[in-house]
Coordinates of C-alpha atoms and ligand atoms in Angstrom, one line a residue:
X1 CA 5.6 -8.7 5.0
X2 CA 8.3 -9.0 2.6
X3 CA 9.9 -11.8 2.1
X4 CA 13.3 -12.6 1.7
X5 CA 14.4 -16.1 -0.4
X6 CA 18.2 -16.5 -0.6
X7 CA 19.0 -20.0 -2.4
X8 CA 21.6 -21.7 -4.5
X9 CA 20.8 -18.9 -7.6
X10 CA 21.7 -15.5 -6.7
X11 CA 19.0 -13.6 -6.9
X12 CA 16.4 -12.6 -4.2
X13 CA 12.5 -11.7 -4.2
X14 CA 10.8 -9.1 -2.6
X15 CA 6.8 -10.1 -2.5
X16 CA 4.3 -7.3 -4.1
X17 CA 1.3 -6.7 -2.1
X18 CA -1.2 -4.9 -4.1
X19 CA -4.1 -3.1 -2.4
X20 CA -7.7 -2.2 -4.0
X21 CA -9.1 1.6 -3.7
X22 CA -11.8 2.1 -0.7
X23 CA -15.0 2.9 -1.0
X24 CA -14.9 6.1 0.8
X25 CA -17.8 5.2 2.8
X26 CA -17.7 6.3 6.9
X27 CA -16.8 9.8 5.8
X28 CA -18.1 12.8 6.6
X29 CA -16.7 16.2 7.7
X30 CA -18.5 19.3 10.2
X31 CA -18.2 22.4 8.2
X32 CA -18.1 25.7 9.5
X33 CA -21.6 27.5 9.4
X34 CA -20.5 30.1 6.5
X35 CA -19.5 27.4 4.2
X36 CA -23.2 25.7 4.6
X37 CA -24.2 26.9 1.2
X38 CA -21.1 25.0 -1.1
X39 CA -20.2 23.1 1.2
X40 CA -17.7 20.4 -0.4
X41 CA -16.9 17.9 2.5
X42 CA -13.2 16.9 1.7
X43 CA -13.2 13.5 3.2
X44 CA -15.4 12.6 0.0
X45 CA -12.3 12.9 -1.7
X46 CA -12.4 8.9 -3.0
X47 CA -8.9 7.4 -2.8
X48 CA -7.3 6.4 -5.7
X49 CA -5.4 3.6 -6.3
X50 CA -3.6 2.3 -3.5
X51 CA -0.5 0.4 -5.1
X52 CA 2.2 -0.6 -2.5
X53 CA 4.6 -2.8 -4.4
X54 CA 8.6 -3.0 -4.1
X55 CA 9.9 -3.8 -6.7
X56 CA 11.9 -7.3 -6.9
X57 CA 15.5 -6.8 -6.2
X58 CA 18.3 -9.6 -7.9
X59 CA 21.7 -10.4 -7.3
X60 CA 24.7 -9.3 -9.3
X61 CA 25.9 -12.6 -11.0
X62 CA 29.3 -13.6 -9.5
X63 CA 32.3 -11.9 -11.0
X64 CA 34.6 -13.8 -13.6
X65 CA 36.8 -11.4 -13.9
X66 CA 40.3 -10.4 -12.7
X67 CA 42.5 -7.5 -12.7
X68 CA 46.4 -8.1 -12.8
X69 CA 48.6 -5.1 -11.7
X70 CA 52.0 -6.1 -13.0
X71 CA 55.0 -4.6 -14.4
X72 CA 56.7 -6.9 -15.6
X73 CA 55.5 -8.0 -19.3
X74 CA 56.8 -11.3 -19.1
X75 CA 54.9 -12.3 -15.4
X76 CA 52.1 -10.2 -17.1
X77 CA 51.3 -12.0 -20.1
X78 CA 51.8 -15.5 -18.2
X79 CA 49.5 -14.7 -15.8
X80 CA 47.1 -13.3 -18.1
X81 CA 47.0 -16.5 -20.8
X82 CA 47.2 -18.7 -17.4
X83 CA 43.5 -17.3 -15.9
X84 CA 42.4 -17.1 -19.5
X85 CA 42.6 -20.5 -20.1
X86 CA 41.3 -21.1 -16.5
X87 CA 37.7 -19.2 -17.5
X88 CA 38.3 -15.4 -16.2
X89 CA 38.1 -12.6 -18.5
X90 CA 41.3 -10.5 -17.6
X91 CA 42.3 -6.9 -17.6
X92 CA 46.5 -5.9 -17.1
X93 CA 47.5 -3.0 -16.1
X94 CA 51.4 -1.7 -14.7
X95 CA 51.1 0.7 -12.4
X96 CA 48.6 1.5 -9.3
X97 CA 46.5 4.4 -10.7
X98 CA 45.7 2.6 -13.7
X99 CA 44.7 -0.1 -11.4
X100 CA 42.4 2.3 -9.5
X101 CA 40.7 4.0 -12.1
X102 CA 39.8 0.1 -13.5
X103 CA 38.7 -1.2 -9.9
X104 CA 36.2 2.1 -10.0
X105 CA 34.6 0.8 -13.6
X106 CA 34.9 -2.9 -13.5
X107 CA 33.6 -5.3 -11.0
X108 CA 36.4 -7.7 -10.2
X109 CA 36.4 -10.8 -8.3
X110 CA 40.1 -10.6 -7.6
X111 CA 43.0 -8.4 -8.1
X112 CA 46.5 -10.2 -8.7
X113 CA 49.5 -7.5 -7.6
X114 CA 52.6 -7.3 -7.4
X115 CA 54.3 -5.7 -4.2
X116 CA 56.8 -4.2 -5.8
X117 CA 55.4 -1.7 -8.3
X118 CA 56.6 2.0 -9.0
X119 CA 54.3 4.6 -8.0
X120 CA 51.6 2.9 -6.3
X121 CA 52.8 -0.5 -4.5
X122 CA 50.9 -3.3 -4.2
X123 CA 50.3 -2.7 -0.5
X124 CA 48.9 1.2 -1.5
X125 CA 46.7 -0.6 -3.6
X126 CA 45.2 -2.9 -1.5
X127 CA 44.6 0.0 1.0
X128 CA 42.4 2.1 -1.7
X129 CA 40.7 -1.6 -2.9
X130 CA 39.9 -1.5 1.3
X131 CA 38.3 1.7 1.1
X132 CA 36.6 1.4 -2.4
X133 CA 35.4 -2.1 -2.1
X134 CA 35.5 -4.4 0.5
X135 CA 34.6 -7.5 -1.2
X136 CA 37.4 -7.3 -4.0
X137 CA 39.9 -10.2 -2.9
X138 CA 43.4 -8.9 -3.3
X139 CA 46.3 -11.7 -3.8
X140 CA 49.8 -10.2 -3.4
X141 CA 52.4 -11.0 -5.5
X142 CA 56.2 -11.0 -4.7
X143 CA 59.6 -12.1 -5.4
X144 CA 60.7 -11.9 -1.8
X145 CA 58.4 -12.2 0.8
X146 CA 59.6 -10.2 3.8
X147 CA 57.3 -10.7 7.0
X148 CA 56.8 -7.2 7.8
X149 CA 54.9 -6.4 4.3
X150 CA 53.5 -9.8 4.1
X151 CA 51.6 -9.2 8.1
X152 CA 50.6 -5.7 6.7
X153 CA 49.0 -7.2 3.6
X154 CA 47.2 -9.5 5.8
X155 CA 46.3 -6.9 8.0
X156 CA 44.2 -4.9 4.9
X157 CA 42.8 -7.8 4.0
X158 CA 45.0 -9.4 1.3
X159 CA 43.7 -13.3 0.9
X160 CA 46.9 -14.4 -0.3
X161 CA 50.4 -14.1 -0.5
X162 CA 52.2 -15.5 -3.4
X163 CA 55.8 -16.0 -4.3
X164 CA 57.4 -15.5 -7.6
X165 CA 58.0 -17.6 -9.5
X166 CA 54.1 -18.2 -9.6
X167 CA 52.8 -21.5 -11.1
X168 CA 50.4 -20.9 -13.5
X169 CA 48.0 -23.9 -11.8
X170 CA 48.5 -22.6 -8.5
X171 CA 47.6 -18.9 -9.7
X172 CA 44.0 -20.2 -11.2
X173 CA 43.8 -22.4 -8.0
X174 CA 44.3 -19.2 -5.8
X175 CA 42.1 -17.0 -8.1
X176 CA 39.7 -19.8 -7.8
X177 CA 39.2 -19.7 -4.3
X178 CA 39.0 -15.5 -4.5
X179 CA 36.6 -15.4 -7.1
X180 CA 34.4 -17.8 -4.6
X181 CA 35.3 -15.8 -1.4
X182 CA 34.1 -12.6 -3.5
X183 CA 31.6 -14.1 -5.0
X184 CA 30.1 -15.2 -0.9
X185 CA 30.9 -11.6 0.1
X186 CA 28.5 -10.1 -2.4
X187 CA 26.0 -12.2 -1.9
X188 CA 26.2 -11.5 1.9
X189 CA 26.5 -8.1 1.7
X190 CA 23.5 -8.1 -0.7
X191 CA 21.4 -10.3 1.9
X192 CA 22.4 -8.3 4.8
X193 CA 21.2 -4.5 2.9
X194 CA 17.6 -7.1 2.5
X195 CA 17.4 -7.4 5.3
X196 CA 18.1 -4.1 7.1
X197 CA 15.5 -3.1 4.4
X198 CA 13.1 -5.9 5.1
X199 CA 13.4 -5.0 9.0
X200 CA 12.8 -1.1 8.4
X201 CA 9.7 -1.8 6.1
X202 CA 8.6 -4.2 9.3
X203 CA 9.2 -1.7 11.6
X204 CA 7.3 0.9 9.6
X205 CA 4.4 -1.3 9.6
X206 CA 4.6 -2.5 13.0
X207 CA 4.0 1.6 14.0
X208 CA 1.6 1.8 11.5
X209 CA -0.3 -0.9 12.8
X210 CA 0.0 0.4 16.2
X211 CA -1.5 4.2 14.9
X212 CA -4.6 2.3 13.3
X213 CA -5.0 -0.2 16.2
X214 CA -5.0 3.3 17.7
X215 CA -7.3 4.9 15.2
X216 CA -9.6 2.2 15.5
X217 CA -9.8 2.5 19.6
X218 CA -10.2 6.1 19.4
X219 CA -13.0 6.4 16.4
X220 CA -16.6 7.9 17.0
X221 CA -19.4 8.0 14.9
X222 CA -21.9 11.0 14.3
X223 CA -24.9 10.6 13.2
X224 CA -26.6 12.6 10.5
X225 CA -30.7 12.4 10.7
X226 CA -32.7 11.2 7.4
X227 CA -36.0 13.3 7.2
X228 CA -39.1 11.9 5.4
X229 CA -41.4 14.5 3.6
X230 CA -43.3 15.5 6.6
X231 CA -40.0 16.7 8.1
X232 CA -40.1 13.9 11.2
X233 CA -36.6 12.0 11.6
X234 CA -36.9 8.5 9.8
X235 CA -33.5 7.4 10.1
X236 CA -29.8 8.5 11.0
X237 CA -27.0 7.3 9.0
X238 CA -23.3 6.7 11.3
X239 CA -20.5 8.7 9.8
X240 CA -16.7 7.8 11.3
X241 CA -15.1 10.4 12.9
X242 CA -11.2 10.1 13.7
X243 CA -10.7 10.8 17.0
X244 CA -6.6 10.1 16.4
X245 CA -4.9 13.6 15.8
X246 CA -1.8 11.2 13.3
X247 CA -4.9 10.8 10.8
X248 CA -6.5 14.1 9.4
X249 CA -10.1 12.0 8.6
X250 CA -12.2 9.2 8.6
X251 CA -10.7 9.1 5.1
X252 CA -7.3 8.9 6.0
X253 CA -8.5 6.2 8.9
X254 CA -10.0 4.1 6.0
X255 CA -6.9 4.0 3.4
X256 CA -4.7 3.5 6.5
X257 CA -7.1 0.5 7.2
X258 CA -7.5 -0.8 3.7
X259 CA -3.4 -0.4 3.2
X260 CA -2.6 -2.1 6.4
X261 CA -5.0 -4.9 5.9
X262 CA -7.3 -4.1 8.6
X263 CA -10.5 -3.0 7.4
X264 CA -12.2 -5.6 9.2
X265 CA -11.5 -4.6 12.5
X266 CA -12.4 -0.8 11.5
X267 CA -15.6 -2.3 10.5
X268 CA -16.3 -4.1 13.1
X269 CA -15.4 -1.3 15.2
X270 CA -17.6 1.1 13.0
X271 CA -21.1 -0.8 13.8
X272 CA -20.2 -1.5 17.1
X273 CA -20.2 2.1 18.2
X274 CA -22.4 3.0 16.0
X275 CA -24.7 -0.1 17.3
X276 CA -23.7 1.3 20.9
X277 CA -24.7 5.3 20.4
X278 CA -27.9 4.1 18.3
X279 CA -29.5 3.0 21.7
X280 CA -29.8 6.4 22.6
X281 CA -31.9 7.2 18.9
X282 CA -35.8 8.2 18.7
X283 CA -38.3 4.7 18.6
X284 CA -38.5 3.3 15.2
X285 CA -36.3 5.4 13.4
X286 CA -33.7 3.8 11.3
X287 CA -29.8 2.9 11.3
X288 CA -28.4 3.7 8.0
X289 CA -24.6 1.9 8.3
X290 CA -22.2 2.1 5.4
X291 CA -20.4 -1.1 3.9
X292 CA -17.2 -1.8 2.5
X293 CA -17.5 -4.3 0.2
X294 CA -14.9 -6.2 2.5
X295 CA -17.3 -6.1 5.4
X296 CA -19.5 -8.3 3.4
X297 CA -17.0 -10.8 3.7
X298 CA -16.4 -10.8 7.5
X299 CA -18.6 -13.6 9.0
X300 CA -19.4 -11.1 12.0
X301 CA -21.4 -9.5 10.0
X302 CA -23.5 -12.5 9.1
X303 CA -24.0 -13.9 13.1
X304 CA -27.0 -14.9 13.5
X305 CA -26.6 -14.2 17.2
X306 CA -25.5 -10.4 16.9
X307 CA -26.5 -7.2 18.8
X308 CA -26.8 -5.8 15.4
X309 CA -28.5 -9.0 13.7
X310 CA -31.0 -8.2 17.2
X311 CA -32.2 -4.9 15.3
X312 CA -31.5 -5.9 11.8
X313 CA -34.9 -4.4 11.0
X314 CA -34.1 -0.9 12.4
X315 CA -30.9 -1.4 9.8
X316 CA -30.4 -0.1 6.7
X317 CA -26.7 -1.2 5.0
X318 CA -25.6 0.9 2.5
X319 CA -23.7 -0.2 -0.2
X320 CA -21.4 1.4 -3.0
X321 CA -20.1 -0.4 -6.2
X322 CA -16.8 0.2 -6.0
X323 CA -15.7 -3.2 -6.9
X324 CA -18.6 -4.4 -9.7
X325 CA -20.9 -5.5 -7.2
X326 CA -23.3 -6.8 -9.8
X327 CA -21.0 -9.3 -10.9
X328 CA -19.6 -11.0 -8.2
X329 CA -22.1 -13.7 -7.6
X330 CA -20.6 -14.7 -4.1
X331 CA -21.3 -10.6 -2.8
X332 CA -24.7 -10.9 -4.6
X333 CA -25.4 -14.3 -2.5
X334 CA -24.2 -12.7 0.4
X335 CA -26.2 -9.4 0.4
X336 CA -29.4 -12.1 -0.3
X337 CA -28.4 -13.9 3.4
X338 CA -28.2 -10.1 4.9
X339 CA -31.4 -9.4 4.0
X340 CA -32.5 -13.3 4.9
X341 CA -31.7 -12.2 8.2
X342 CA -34.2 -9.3 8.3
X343 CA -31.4 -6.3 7.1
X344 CA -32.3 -3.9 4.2
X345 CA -30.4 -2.7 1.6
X346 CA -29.2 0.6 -0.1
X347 CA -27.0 1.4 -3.3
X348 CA -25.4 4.7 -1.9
X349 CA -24.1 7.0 -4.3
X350 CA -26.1 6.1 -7.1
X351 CA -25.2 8.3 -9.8
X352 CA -22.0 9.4 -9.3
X353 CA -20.3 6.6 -11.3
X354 CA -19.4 4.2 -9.1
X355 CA -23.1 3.3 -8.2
X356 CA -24.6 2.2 -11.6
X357 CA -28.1 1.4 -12.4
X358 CA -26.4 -2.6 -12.8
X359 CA -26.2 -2.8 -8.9
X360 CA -30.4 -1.6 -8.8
X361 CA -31.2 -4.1 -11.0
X362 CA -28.9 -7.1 -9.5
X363 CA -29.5 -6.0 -5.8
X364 CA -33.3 -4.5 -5.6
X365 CA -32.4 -2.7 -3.1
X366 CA -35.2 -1.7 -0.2
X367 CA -33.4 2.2 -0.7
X368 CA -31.1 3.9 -3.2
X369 CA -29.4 7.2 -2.3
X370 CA -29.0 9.8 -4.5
X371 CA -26.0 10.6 -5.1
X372 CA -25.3 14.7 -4.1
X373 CA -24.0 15.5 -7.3
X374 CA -27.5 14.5 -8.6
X375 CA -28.7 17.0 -6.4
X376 CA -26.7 19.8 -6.5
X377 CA -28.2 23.2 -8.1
X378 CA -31.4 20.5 -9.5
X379 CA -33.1 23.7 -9.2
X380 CA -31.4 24.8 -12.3
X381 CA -30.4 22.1 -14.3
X382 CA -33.4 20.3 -16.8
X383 CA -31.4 17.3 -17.3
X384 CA -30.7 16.5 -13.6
X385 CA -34.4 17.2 -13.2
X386 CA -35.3 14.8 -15.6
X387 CA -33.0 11.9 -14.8
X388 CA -34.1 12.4 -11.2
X389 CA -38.0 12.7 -12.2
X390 CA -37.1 9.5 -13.5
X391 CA -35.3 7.6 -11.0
X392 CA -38.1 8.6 -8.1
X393 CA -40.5 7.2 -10.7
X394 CA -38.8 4.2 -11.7
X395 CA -37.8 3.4 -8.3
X396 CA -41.9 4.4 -7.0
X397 CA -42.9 1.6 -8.9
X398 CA -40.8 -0.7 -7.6
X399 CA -41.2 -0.6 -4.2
X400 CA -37.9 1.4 -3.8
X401 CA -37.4 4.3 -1.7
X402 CA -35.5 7.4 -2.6
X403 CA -33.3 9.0 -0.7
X404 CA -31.7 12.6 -1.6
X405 CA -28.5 13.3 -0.3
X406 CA -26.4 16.5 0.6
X407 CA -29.6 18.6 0.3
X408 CA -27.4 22.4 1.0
X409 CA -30.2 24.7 -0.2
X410 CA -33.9 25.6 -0.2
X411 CA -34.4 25.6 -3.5
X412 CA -32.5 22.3 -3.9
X413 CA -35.2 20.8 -1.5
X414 CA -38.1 22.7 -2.8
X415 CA -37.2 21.2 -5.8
X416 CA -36.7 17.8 -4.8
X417 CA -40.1 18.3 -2.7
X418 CA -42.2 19.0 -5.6
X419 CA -41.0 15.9 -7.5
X420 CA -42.5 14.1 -4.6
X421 CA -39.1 12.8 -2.9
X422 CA -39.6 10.7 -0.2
X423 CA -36.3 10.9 2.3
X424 CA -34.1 13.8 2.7
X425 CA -30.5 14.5 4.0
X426 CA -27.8 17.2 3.9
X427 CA -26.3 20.0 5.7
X428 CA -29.4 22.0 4.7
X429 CA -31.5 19.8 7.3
X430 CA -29.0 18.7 9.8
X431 CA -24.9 18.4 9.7
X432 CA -23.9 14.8 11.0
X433 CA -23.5 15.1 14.9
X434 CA -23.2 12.9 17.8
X435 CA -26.6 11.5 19.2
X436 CA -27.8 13.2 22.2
Ligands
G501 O1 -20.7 8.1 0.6 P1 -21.8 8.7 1.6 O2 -23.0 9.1 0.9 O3 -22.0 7.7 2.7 O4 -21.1 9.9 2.2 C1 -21.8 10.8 3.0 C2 -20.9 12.0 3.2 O5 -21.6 13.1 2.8 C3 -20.5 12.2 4.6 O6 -19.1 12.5 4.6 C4 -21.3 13.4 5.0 O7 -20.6 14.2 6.0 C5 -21.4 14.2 3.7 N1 -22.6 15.0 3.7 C6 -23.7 14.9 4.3 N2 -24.6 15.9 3.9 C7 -23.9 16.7 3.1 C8 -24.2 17.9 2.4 O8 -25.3 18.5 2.4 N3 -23.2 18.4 1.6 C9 -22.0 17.8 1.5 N4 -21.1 18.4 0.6 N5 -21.7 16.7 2.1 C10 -22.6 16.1 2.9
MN502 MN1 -23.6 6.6 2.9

């Protein structure tokens, strides 16, 4: 929320919130049939930066100075020396328009004016000040007061009414007390457009929050299966759907979340349908649930007592170094008490530039998935054959298991097959779907 700090020093402070980029994980998109072969699922669109910051807005300093409409040289040049020597900086001008056309350029704390002026009185004046500006204090200046002028000048607003001959310590004393009253107004004025902004931003939010509290109610997971090499089902991974029509994907339900603070509860929400639906799954086949590397920090996750701790050796958690997993000792502790707890691990992505071989080596994961760029057209490309060769072999040796994602293609399989592959998914072998 943004905060508003008024004090003695004229200046306010809007706060900057600054968000990280997701992860892009619970996504995943049906396709229509025809597009099976290139299929490009647009909720892997990753999101970029998510900066939110307003930028910290300041008071103007108070005003020192003071515009005298006068055409009299004599009263002109008094007045003038008078508020110099009391500290203003001071502009003179002898007739109304002039006056006008400096009010538009200059900000003034006060205007000193004489009634009686040719062309534009001092009443005109303080009319046009009205509309123009309303903090401007206007003192009136006259060698005759009459009460019907002196009510009227009131009425717009004048703050004082002076009578010629004007002491010059009563003229700084006057202009004193404007230059405060003006110097309140602002600062009021500059609160009050805060905090109409402060209340829309709050109001924005509070709808916001409202849609993804929404999102969150209305989300369902589908379920696309995992085949080992034999072609039997050895796992499912859970992929967020939206089922709120305001968002247009799981994606747009995750940088809603991650903007509005509330990731946590999308999580939790996530593996508790996902837990829920997974009842209904083939004996000893797998969960495969994705992680945002905020869920590792949500205690839920780490009950001992869970309905998802219960199964923790059905699960699978993937993983994906968005933020530099490797290095974060605290996440690398944490995914050691997950897998304490009986859970296994997978780098998702690996390969496309956020996973990095540093995550394999820091986590040792039980899986790594492949990521589909790795196995796109493998059938044709000697270096993603190579680098693939060598990841099923380096990660054979270790005890790791290989998954291939987005398999489209026969040949992309056959291919992936014959380098002795042990897990398989993509739209090739089954779309993600709702369990049965
Ligand atoms: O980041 P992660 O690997 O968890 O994302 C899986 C995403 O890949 C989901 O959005 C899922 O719908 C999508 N997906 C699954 N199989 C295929 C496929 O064969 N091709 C493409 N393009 N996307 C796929
Ligand atoms: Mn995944």
């Amino acid at each position: 929320m943004n905060k508003l700090i008024i004090n003695d020093m004229p200046q306010a402070s809007v706060d900057q919130s600054t968000l990280r980029p997701g992860s892009g994980r619970h996504t995943g998109h049906l396709l229509p049939p025809t597009s099976l072969a290139n299929a490009v699922d647009e909720d892997d669109v990753r999101p970029s930066s998510l900066l939110h910051a307003s930028s910290p807005v300041s008071l103007p300093s108070p005003s020192r100075r003071v515009l005298i409409l006068e055409d009299e040289p004599f009263c002109a040049r008094a007045y003038s020396l008078a508020l110099s020597q009391g500290g203003y900086e001071v502009d003179v001008v002898d007739n109304g328009e002039h006056a006008l056309q400096m009010l538009l350029e200059q900000n003034y704390c006060a205007v000193v004016a004489d009634l009686c002026l040719p062309g534009m009185s001092g009443l005109e004046l303080l009319r046009c000040v009205r509309v123009h500006d309303l903090d401007t204090i206007v003192l009136l200046v006259t060698a005759a007061a009459d009460f019907s002028s002196a009510t009227e000048a009131l009425r717009h607003g004048a703050s004082q009414f002076l009578l010629k001959p004007l002491r010059s310590k009563q003229l700084v004393g006057e202009v004193n007390r404007a230059a405060r009253l003006h110097d309140l107004a602002v600062r009021r004025r500059q609160a009050m457009r805060l905090l109409a902004a402060d209340q829309e931003e709050e109001s924005l939010r509070s709808s916001e929050n409202q849609l993804i509290s929404r999102a969150i109610g209305a989300l369902r997971m589908a379920f696309q299966p995992i085949f080992g090499a034999d072609g039997q089902v050895f796992g499912y991974e859970a992929l967020m759907r939206s089922g709120e029509p305001a968002f247009k994907g799981p994606l747009d339900v995750l940088e809603a979340a991650e903007r509005l603070g509330r990731l946590v509860d999308l999580g939790r929400a996530c593996r508790s349908k996902a837990l829920r639906d997974f009842s209904r799954a083939p004996q000893g086949t797998k969960l495969f649930l994705n992680l945002h590397p905020q869920d590792l920090l949500d205690d839920d996750l780490f009950a001992a007592d869970s309905p998802l701790a219960a199964i923790a050796d059905r699960v699978v958690l993937e993983l994906t170094e968005r933020a530099p997993l490797g290095e974060n000792e605290e996440l690398l502790r944490r995914v050691a008490h997950l897998r304490s707890m009986g859970f296994r691990v997978a780098i998702d992505d690996l390969g496309n530039g956020y996973a990095g071989l540093s995550s394999l080596v820091q986590i040792e994961p039980e899986f790594v998935k492949l990521d589909m760029s790795l196995v796109r057209n493998i059938h044709q490309n000697p270096i993603k054959l190579r680098l693939v060769a060598l990841i099923l072999e380096t990660c054979r040796s270790l005890g790791i298991q290989v998954v291939a994602e987005g398999v489209e293609t026969r040949e992309e399989y056959d291919t992936l097959q014959n380098l002795h592959c042990p897990l398989f998914q993509g739209y090739y072998l089954a779309r993600p779907a709702p369990l049965p």
